[in-house]
mmCIF file of C-alpha atoms in Angstrom:
data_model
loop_
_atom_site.group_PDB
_atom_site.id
_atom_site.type_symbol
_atom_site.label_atom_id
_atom_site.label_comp_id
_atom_site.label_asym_id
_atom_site.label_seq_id
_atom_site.Cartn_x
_atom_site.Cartn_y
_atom_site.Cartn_z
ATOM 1 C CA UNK A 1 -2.315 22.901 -102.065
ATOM 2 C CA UNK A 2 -4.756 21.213 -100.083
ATOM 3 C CA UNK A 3 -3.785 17.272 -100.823
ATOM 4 C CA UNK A 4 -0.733 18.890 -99.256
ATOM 5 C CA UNK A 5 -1.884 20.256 -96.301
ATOM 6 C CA UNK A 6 -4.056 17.393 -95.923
ATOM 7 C CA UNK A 7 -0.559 15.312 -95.792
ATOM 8 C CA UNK A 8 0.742 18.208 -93.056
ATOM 9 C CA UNK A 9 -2.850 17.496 -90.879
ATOM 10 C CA UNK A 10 -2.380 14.038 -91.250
ATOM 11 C CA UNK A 11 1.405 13.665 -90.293
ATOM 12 C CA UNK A 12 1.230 16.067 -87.798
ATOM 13 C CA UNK A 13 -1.787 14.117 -86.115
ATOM 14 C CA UNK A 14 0.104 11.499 -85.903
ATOM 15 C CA UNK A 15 3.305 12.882 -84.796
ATOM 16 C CA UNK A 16 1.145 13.901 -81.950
ATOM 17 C CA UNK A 17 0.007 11.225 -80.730
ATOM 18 C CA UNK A 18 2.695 9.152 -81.341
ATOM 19 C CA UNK A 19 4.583 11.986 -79.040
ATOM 20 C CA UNK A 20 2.129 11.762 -75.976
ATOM 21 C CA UNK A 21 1.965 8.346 -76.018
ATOM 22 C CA UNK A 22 6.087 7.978 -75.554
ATOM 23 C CA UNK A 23 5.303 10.027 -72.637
ATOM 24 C CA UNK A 24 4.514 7.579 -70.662
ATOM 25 C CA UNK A 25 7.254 4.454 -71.117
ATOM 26 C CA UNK A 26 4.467 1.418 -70.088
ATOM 27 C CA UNK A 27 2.412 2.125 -72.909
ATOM 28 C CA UNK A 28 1.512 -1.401 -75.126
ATOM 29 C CA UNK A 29 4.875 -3.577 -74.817
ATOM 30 C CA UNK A 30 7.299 -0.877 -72.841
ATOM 31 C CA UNK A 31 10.646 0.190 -73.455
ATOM 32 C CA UNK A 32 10.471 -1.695 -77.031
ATOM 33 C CA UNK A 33 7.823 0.723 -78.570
ATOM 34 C CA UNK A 34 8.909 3.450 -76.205
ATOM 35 C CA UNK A 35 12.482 3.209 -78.226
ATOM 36 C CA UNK A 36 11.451 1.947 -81.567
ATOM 37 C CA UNK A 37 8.918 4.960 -81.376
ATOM 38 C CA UNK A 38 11.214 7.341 -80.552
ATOM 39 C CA UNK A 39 13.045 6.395 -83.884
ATOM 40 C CA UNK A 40 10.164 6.778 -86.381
ATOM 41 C CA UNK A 41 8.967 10.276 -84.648
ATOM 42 C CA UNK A 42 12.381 11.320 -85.350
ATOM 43 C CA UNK A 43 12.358 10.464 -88.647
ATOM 44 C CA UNK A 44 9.038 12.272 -88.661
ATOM 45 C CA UNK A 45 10.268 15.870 -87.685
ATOM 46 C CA UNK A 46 12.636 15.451 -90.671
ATOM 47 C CA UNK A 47 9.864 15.335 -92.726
ATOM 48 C CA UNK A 48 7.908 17.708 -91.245
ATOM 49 C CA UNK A 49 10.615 19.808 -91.614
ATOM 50 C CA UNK A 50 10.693 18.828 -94.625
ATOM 51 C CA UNK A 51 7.340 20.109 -95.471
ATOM 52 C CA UNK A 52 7.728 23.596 -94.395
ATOM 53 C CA UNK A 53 11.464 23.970 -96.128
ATOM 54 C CA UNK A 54 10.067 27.038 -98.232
ATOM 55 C CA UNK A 55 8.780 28.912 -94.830
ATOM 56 C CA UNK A 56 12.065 27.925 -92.966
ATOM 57 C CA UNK A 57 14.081 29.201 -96.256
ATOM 58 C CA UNK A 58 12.549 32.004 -96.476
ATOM 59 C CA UNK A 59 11.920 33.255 -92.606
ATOM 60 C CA UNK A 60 15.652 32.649 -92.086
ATOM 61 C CA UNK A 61 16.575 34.718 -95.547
ATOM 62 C CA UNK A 62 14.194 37.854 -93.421
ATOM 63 C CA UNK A 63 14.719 37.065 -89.897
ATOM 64 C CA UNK A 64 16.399 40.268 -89.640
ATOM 65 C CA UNK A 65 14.045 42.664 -91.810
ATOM 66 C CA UNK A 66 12.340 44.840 -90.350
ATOM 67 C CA UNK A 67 8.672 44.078 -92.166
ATOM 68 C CA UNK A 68 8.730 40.123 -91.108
ATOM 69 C CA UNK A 69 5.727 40.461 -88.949
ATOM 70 C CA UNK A 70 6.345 39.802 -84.660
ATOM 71 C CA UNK A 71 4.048 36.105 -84.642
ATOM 72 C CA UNK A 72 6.550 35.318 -87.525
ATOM 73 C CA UNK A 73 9.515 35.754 -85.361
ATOM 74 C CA UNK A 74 8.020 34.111 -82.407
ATOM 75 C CA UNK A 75 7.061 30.801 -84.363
ATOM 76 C CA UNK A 76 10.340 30.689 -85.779
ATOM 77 C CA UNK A 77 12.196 31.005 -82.145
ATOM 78 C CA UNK A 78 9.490 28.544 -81.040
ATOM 79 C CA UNK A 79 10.549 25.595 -83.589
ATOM 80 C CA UNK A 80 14.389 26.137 -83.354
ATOM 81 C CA UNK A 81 13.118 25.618 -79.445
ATOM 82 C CA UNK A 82 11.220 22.702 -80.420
ATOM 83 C CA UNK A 83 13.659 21.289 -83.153
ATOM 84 C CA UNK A 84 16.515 21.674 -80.097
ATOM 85 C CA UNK A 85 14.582 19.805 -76.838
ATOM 86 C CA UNK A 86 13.628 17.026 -79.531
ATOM 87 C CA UNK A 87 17.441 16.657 -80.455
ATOM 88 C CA UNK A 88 17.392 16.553 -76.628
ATOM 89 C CA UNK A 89 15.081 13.640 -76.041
ATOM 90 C CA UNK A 90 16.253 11.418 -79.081
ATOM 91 C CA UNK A 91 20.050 12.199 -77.826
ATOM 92 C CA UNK A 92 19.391 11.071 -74.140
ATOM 93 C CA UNK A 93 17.088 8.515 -75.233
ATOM 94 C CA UNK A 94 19.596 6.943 -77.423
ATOM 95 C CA UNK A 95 22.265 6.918 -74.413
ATOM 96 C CA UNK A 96 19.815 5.508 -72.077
ATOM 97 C CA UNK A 97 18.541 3.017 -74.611
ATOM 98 C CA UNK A 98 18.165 -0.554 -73.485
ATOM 99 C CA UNK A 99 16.505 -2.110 -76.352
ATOM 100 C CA UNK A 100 17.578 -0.098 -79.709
ATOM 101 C CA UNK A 101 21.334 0.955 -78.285
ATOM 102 C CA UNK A 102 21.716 -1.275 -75.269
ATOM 103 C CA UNK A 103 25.556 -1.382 -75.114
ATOM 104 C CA UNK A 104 26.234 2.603 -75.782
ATOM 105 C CA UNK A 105 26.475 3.027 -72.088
ATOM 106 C CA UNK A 106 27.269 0.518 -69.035
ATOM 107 C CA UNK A 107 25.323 0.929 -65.813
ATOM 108 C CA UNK A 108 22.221 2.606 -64.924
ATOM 109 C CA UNK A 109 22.280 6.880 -65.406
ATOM 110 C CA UNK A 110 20.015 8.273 -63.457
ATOM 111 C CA UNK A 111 21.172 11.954 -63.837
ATOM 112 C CA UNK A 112 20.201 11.255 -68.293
ATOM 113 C CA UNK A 113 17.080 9.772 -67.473
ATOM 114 C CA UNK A 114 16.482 13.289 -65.621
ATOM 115 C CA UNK A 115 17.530 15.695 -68.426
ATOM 116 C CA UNK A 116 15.615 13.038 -70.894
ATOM 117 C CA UNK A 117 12.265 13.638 -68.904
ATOM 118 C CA UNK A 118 12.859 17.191 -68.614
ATOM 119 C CA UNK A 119 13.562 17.180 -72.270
ATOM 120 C CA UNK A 120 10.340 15.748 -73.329
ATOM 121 C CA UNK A 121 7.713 18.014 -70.756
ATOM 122 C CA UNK A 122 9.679 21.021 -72.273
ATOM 123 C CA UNK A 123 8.606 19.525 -75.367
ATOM 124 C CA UNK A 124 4.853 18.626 -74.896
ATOM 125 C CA UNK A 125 5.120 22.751 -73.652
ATOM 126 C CA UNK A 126 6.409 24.199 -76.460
ATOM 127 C CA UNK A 127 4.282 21.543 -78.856
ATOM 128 C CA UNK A 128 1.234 22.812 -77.040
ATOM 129 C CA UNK A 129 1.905 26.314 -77.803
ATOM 130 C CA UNK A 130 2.817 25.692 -81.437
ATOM 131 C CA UNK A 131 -0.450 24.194 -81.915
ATOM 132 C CA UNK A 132 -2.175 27.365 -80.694
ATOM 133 C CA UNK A 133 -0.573 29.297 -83.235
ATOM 134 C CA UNK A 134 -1.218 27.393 -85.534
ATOM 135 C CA UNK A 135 -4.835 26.680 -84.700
ATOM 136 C CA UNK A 136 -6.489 29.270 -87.282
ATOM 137 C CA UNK A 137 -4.888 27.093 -90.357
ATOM 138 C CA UNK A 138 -5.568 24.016 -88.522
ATOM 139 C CA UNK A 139 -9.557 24.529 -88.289
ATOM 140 C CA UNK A 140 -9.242 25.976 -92.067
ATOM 141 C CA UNK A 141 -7.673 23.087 -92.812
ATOM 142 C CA UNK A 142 -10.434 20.754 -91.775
ATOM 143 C CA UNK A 143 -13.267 22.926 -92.612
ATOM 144 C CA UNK A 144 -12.100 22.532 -96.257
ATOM 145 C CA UNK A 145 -11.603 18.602 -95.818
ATOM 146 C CA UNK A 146 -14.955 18.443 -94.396
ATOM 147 C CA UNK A 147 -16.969 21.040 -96.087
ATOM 148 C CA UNK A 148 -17.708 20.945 -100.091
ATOM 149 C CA UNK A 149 -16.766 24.255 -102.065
ATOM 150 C CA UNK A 150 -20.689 25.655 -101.659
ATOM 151 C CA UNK A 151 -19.917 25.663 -98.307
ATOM 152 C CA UNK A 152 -22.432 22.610 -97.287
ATOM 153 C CA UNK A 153 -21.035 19.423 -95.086
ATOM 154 C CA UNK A 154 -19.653 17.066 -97.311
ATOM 155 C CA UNK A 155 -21.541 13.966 -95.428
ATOM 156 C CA UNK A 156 -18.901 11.243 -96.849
ATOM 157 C CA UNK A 157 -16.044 13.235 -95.553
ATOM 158 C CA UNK A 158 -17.309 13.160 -91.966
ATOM 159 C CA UNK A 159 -18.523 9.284 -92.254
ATOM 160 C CA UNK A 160 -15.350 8.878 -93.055
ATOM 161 C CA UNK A 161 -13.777 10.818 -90.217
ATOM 162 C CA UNK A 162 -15.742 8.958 -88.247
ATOM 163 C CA UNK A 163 -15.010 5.494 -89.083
ATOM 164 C CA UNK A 164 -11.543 6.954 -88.858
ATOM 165 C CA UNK A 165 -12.009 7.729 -85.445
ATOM 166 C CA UNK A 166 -14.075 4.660 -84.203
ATOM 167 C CA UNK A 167 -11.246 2.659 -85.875
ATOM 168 C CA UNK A 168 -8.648 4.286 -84.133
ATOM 169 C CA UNK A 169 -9.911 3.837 -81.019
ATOM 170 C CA UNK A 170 -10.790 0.425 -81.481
ATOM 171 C CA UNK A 171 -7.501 -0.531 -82.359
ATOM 172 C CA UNK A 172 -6.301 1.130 -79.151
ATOM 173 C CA UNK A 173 -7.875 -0.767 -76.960
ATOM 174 C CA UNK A 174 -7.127 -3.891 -78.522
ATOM 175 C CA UNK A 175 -3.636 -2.980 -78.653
ATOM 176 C CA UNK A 176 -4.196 -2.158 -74.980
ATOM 177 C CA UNK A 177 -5.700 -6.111 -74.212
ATOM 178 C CA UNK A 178 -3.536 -8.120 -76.568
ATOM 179 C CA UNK A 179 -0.290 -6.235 -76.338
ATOM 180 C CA UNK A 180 1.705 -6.991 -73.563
ATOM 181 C CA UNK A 181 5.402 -5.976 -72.116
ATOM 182 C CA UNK A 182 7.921 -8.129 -74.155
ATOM 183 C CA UNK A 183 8.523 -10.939 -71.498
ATOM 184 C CA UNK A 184 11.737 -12.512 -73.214
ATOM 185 C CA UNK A 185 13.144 -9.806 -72.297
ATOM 186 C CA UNK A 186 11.821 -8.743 -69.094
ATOM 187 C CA UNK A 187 14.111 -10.979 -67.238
ATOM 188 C CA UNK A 188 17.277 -9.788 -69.029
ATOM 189 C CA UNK A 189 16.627 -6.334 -68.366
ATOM 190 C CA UNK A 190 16.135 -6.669 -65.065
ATOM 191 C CA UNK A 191 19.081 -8.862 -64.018
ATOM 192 C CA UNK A 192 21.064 -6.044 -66.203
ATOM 193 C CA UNK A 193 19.448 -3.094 -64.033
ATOM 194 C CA UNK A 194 20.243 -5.240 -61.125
ATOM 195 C CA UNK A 195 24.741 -5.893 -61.618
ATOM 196 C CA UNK A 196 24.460 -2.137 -62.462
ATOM 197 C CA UNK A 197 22.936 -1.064 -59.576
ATOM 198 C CA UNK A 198 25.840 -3.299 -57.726
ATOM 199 C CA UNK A 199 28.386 -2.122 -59.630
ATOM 200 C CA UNK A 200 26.906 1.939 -59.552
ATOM 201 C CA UNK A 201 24.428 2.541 -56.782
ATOM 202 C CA UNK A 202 21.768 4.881 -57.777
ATOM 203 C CA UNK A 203 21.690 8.720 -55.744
ATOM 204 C CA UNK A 204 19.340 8.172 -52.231
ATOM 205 C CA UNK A 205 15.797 9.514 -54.237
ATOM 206 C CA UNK A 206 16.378 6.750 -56.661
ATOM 207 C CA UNK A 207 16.731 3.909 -54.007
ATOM 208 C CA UNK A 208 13.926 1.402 -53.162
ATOM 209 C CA UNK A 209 10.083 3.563 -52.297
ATOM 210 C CA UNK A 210 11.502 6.090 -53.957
ATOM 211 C CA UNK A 211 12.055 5.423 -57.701
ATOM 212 C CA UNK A 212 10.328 7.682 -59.785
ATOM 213 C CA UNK A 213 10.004 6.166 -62.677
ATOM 214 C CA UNK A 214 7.578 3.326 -61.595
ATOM 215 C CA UNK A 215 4.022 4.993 -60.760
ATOM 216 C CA UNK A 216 4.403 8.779 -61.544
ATOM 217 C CA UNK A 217 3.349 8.128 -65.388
ATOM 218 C CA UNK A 218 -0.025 6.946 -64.473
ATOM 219 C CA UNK A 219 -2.679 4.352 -66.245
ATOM 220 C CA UNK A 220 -0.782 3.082 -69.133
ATOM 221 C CA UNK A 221 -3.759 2.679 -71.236
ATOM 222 C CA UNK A 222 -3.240 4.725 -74.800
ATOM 223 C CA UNK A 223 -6.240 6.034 -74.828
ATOM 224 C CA UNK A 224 -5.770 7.269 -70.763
ATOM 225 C CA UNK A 225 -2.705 8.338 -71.821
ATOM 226 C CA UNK A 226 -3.928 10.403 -74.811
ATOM 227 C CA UNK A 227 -6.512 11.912 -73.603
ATOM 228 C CA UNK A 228 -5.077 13.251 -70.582
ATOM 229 C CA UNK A 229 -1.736 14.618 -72.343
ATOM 230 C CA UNK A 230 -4.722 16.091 -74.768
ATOM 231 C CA UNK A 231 -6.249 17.962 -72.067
ATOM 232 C CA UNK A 232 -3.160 19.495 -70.651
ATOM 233 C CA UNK A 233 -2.567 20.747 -74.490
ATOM 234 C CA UNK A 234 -6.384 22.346 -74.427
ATOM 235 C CA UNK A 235 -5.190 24.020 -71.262
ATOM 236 C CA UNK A 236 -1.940 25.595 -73.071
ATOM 237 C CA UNK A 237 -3.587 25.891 -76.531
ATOM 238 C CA UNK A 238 -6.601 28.033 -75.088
ATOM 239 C CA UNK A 239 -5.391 31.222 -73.264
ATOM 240 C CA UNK A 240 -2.455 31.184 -76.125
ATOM 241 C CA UNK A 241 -4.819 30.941 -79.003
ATOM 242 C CA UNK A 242 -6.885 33.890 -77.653
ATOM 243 C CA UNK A 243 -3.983 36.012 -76.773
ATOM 244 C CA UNK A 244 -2.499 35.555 -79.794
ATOM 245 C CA UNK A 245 -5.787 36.399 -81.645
ATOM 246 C CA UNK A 246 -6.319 39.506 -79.063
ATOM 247 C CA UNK A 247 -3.033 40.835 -80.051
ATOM 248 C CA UNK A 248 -3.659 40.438 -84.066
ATOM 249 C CA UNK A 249 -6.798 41.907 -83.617
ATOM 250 C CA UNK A 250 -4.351 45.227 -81.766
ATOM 251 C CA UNK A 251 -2.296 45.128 -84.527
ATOM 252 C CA UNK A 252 -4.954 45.176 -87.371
ATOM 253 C CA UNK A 253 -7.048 47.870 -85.812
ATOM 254 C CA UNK A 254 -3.441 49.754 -85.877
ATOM 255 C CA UNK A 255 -2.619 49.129 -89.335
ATOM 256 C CA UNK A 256 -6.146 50.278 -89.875
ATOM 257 C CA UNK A 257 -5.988 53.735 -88.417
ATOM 258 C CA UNK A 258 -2.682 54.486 -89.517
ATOM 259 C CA UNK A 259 -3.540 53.617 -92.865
ATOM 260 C CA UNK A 260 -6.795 55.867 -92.613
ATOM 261 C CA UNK A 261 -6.277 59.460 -94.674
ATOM 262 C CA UNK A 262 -7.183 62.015 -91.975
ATOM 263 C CA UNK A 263 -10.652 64.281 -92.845
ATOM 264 C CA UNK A 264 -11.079 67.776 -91.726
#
């Protein structure tokens, strides 16, 4: 059970930051990892899915009993949520594409570019909040990677987090240096943007000063990027984690006193 939660932690790490990093288009060589990206994470909540087939199974066999608990409801709402605005972003992405799909469309849509950012910040949301509620079997998760069955560190498990981490970051910023936009085809994309601009001019907030695609994503540094869609998870994952916790706390103490024989 725990080599396969270890495989859960570890692809849903990754799906994470994966995620925040297509949040911001610039990151390493553009719209080429932006869209090949998109693919792979795609791929990914299949096999997250995947994963957790027995919980989906059987929450959808009891979604209507009576004794599946409230928090059991509400995380199943929350990923049929989830699985729905991703369907969203891979959808739109795929009819904006330029790289992946560049001929699925003609001419620049402005109004799908929209609904594809809306898409993906109702996503990093309703991630955010997932996250909380699952935060309890995230930290038990890692305190049996990290801790030996006595319950003392396991010192080679953190050295190896460690190098994990220092690796990781490493190869972000030299990702960062060495990786640049693809400049082949740069040119090509813009002459394209350009005849379809001429041939379907863009709504007035989209004309020149007022595009905002071009600065409102920020540094395009991964680790910039990651740390600062990080942050705005804390700030979601926080109040949710202790409300949630607050309100299984209410329920337990009850459960408790109902369950509590009355003395005379």
């Amino acid at each position: 059970m725990l080599k396969k939660n270890i495989v859960k932690i570890i692809l849903d790490v990754s799906m994470a930051i994966t995620f925040v990093l297509l949040m911001n288009p610039r990151v390493f060589n553009g719209l080429l990892f932006h869209e090949v990206a998109g693919i792979v994470i795609g791929v990914a909540v299949l096999v997250h899915i995947g994963l957790n087939y027995q919980w989906v199974v059987h929450t959808v066999k009891k979604i209507f009993d009576r004794s599946l608990s409230g928090k059991t409801r509400f995380s199943f709402l929350l990923n049929v949520l989830l699985l729905l605005s991703m369907t969203g972003i891979i959808v739109t992405g795929i009819l904006i594409s330029k790289v992946v799909f560049p001929h699925l469309l003609s001419g620049e849509n402005h109004a799908l570019r929209e609904i594809h950012d809306v898409f993906a910040k109702l996503t990093l949301l309703l991630v955010g909040v997932h996250i909380a509620l699952h935060w309890q079997w995230i930290m038990g998760v890692f305190r049996k990677m990290l801790k030996t069955k006595e319950g003392n560190w396991n010192k080679k498990a953190i050295v190896t987090s460690v190098l994990i981490l220092a690796l990781f970051i490493g190869s972000m910023q030299w990702l960062a240096t060495n990786v640049k936009p693809n400049e082949a085809f740069k040119p090509k994309f813009e002459q394209k943007v350009a005849q379809a601009s001429e041939t379907f001019p863009p709504p007035e907030k989209f004309r020149e000063g007022e595009f905002p695609y071009k600065e409102r994503h920020g540094n395009s540094h991964p680790l910039f990027v990651i740390l600062g869609h990080f942050t705005f998870w804390a700030v979601v994952i926080v109040p949710v984690y202790y409300i949630e916790k607050r309100m299984r706390h209410k329920r337990q103490k009850v459960s408790h006193t109902i369950g509590t024989p009355f003395c005379s």
